[in-house]
JSON list of C-alpha atoms in Angstrom, two decimals:
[
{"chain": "A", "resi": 1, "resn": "UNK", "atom": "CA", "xyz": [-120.27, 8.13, -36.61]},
{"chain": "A", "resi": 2, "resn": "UNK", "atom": "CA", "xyz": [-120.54, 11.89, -36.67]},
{"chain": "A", "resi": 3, "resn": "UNK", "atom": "CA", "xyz": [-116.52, 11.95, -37.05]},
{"chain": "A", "resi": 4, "resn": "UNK", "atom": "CA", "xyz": [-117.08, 9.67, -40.33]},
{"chain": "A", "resi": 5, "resn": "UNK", "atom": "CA", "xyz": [-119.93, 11.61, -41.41]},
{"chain": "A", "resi": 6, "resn": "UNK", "atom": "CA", "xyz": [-117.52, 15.09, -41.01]},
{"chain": "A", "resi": 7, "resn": "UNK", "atom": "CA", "xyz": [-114.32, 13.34, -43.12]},
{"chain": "A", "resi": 8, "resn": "UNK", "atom": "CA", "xyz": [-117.07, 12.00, -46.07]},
{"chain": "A", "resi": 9, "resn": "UNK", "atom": "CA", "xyz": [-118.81, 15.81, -46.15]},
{"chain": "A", "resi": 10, "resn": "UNK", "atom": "CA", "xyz": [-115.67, 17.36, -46.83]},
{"chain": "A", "resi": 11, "resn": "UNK", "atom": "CA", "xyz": [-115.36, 18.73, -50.65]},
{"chain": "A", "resi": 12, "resn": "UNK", "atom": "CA", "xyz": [-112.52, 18.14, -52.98]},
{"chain": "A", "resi": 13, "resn": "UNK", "atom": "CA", "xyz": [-111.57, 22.03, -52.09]},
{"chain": "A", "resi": 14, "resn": "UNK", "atom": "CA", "xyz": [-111.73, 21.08, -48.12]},
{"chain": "A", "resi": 15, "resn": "UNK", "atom": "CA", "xyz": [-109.16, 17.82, -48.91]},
{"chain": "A", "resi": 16, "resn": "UNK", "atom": "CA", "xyz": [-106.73, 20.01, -50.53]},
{"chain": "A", "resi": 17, "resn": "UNK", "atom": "CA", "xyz": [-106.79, 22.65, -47.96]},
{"chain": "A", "resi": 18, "resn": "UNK", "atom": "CA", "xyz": [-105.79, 19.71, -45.94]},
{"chain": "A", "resi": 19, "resn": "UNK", "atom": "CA", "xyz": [-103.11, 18.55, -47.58]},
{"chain": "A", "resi": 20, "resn": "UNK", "atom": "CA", "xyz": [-105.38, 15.51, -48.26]},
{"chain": "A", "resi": 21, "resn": "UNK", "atom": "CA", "xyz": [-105.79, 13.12, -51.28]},
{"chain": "A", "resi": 22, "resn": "UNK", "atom": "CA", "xyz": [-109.72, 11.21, -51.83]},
{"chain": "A", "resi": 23, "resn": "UNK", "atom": "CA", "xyz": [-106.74, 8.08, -50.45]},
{"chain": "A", "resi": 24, "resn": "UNK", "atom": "CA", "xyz": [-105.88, 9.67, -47.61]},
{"chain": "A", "resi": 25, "resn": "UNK", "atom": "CA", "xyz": [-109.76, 10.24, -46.56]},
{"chain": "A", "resi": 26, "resn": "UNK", "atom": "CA", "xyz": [-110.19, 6.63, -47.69]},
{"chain": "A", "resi": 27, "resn": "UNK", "atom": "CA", "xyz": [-107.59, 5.24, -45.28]},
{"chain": "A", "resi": 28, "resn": "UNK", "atom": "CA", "xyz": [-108.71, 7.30, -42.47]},
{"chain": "A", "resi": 29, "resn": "UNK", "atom": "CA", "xyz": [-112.21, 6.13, -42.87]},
{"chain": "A", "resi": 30, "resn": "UNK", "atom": "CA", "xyz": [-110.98, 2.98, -43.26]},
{"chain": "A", "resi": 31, "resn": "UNK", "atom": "CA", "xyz": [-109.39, 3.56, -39.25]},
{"chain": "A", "resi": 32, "resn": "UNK", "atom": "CA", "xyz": [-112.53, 3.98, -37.92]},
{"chain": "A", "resi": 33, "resn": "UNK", "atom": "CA", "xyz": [-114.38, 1.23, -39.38]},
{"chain": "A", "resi": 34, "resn": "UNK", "atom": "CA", "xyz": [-111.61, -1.44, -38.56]},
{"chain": "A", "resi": 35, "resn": "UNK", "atom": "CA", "xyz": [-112.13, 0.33, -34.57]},
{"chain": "A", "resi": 36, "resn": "UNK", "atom": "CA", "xyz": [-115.78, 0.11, -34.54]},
{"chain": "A", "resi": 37, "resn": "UNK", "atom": "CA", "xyz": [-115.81, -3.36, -35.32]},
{"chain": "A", "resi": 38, "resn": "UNK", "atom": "CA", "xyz": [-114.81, -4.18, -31.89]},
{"chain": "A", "resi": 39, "resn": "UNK", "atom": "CA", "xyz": [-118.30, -2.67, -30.94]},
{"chain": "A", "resi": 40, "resn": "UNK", "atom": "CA", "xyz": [-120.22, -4.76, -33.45]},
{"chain": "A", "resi": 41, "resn": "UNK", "atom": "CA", "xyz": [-123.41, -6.37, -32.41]},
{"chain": "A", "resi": 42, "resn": "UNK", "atom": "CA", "xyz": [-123.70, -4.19, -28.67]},
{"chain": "A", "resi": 43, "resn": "UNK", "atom": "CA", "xyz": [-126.68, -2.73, -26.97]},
{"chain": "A", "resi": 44, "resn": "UNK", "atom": "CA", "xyz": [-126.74, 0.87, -28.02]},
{"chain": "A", "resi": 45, "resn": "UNK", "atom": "CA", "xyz": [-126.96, 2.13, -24.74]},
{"chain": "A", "resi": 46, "resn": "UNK", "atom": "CA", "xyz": [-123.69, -0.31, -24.16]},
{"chain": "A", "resi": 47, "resn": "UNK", "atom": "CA", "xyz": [-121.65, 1.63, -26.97]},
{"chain": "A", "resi": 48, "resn": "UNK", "atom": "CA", "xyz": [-120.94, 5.24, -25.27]},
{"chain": "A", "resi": 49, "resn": "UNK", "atom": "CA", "xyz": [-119.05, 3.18, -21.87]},
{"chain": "A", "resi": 50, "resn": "UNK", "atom": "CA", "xyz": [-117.03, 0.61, -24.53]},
{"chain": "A", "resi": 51, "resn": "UNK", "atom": "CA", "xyz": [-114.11, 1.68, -24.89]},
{"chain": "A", "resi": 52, "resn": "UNK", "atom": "CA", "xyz": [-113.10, 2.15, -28.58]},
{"chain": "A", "resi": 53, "resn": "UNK", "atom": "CA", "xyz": [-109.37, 2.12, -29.24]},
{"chain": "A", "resi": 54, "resn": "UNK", "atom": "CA", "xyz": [-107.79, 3.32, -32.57]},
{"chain": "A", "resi": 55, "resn": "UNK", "atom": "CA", "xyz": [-104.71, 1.88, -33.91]},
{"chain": "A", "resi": 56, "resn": "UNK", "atom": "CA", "xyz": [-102.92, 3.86, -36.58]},
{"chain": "A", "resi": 57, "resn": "UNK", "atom": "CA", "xyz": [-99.58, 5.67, -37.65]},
{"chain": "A", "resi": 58, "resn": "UNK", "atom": "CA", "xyz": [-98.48, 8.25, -36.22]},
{"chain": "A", "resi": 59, "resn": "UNK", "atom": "CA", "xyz": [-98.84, 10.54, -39.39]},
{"chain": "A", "resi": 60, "resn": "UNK", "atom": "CA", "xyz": [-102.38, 9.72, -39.39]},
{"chain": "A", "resi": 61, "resn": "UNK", "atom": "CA", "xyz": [-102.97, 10.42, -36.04]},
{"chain": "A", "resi": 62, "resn": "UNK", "atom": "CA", "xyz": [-101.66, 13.99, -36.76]},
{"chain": "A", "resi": 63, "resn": "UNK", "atom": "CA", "xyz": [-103.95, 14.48, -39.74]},
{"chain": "A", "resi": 64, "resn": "UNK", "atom": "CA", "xyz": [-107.09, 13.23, -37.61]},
{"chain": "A", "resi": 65, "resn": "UNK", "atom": "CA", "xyz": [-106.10, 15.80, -34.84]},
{"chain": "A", "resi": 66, "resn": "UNK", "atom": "CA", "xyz": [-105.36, 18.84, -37.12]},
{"chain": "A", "resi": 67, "resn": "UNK", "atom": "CA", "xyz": [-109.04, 18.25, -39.03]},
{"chain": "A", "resi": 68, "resn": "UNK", "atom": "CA", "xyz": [-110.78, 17.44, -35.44]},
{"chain": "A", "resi": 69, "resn": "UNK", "atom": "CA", "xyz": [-109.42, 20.69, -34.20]},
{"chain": "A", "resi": 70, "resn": "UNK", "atom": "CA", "xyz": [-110.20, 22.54, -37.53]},
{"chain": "A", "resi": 71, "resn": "UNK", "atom": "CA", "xyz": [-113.15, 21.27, -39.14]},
{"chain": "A", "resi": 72, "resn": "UNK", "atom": "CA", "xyz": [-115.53, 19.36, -37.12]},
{"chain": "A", "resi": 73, "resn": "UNK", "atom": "CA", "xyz": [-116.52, 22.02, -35.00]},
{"chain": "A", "resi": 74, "resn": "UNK", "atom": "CA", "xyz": [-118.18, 23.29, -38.15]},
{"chain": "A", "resi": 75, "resn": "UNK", "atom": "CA", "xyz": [-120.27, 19.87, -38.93]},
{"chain": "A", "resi": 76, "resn": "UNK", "atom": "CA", "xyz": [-120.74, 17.81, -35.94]},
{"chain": "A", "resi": 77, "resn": "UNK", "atom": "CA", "xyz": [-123.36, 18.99, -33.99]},
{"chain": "A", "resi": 78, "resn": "UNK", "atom": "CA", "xyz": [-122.59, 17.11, -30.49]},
{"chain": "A", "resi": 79, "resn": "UNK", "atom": "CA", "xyz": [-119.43, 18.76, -28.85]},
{"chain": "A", "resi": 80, "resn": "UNK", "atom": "CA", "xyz": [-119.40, 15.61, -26.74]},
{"chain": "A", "resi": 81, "resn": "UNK", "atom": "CA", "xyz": [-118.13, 13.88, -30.08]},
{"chain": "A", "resi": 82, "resn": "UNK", "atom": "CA", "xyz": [-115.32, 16.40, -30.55]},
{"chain": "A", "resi": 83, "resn": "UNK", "atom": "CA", "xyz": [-114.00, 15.94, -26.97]},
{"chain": "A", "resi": 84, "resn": "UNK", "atom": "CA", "xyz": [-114.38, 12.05, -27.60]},
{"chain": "A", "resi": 85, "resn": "UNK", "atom": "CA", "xyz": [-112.28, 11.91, -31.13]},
{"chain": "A", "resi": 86, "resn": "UNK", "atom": "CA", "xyz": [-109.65, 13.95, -29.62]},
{"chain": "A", "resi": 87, "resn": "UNK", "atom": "CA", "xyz": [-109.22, 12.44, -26.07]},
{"chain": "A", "resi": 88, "resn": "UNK", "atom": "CA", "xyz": [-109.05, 9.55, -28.14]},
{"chain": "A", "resi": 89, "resn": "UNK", "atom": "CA", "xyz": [-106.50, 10.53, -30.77]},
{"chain": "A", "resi": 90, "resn": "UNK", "atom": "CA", "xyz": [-104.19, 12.39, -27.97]},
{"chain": "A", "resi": 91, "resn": "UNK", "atom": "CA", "xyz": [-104.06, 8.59, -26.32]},
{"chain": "A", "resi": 92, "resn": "UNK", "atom": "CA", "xyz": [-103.13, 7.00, -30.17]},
{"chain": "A", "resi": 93, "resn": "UNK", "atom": "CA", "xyz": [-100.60, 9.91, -30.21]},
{"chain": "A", "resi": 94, "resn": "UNK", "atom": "CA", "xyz": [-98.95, 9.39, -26.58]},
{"chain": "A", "resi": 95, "resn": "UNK", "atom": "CA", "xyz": [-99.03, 5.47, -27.34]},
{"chain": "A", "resi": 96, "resn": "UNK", "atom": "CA", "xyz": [-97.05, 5.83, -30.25]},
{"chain": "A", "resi": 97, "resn": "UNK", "atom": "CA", "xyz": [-94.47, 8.03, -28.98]},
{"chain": "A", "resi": 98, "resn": "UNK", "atom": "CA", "xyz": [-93.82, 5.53, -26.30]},
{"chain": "A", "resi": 99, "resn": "UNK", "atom": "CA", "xyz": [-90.22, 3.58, -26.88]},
{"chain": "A", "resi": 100, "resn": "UNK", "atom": "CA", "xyz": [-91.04, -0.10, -27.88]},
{"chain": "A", "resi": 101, "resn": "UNK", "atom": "CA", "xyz": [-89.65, -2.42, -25.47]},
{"chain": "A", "resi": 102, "resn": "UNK", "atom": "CA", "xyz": [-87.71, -5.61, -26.64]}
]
């Protein structure tokens, strides 16, 4: 939630330093409420051991890392989210560099 919270703070200045359009924010917002559906209706204490897996394009996955890396040190205020969003993002990454079988 803090991750969200970080990507909807950011000004219109912040977006273009990132390359970013108010779409591009929109669509990765969009990521993490299509993964946190999965943990919908849980205990609270239940959510922190589900495991919450993101599915999105590769470009996106780059733009997530670069602004985890850069900017949310400055405006979330639990480290343990930081480590989280990127552990989580360098698994997206490696599973889309995989070769697809067929």
């Amino acid at each position: 939630m803090e991750f969200a919270l970080a990507l909807l703070a950011l000004t219109p200045v912040e977006l273009e330093a990132l390359g970013w359009t108010f779409a591009d924010r929109k669509r990765l917002l969009d990521h993490f409420l299509a993964s946190g559906k999965n943990v919908q209706g849980r205990k609270v204490e239940d959510i922190a051991r589900i495991p919450v897996e993101l599915a999105l394009p590769q470009r996106d996955v780059d733009r997530l890392q670069q602004f985890a890396r850069r900017e949310l040190p400055k405006t979330v205020s639990n480290a343990g989210v930081i480590d989280r969003v990127l552990n989580a993002l360098d698994r997206a990454s490696h599973r889309s560099l995989q070769p697809m079988s067929g």
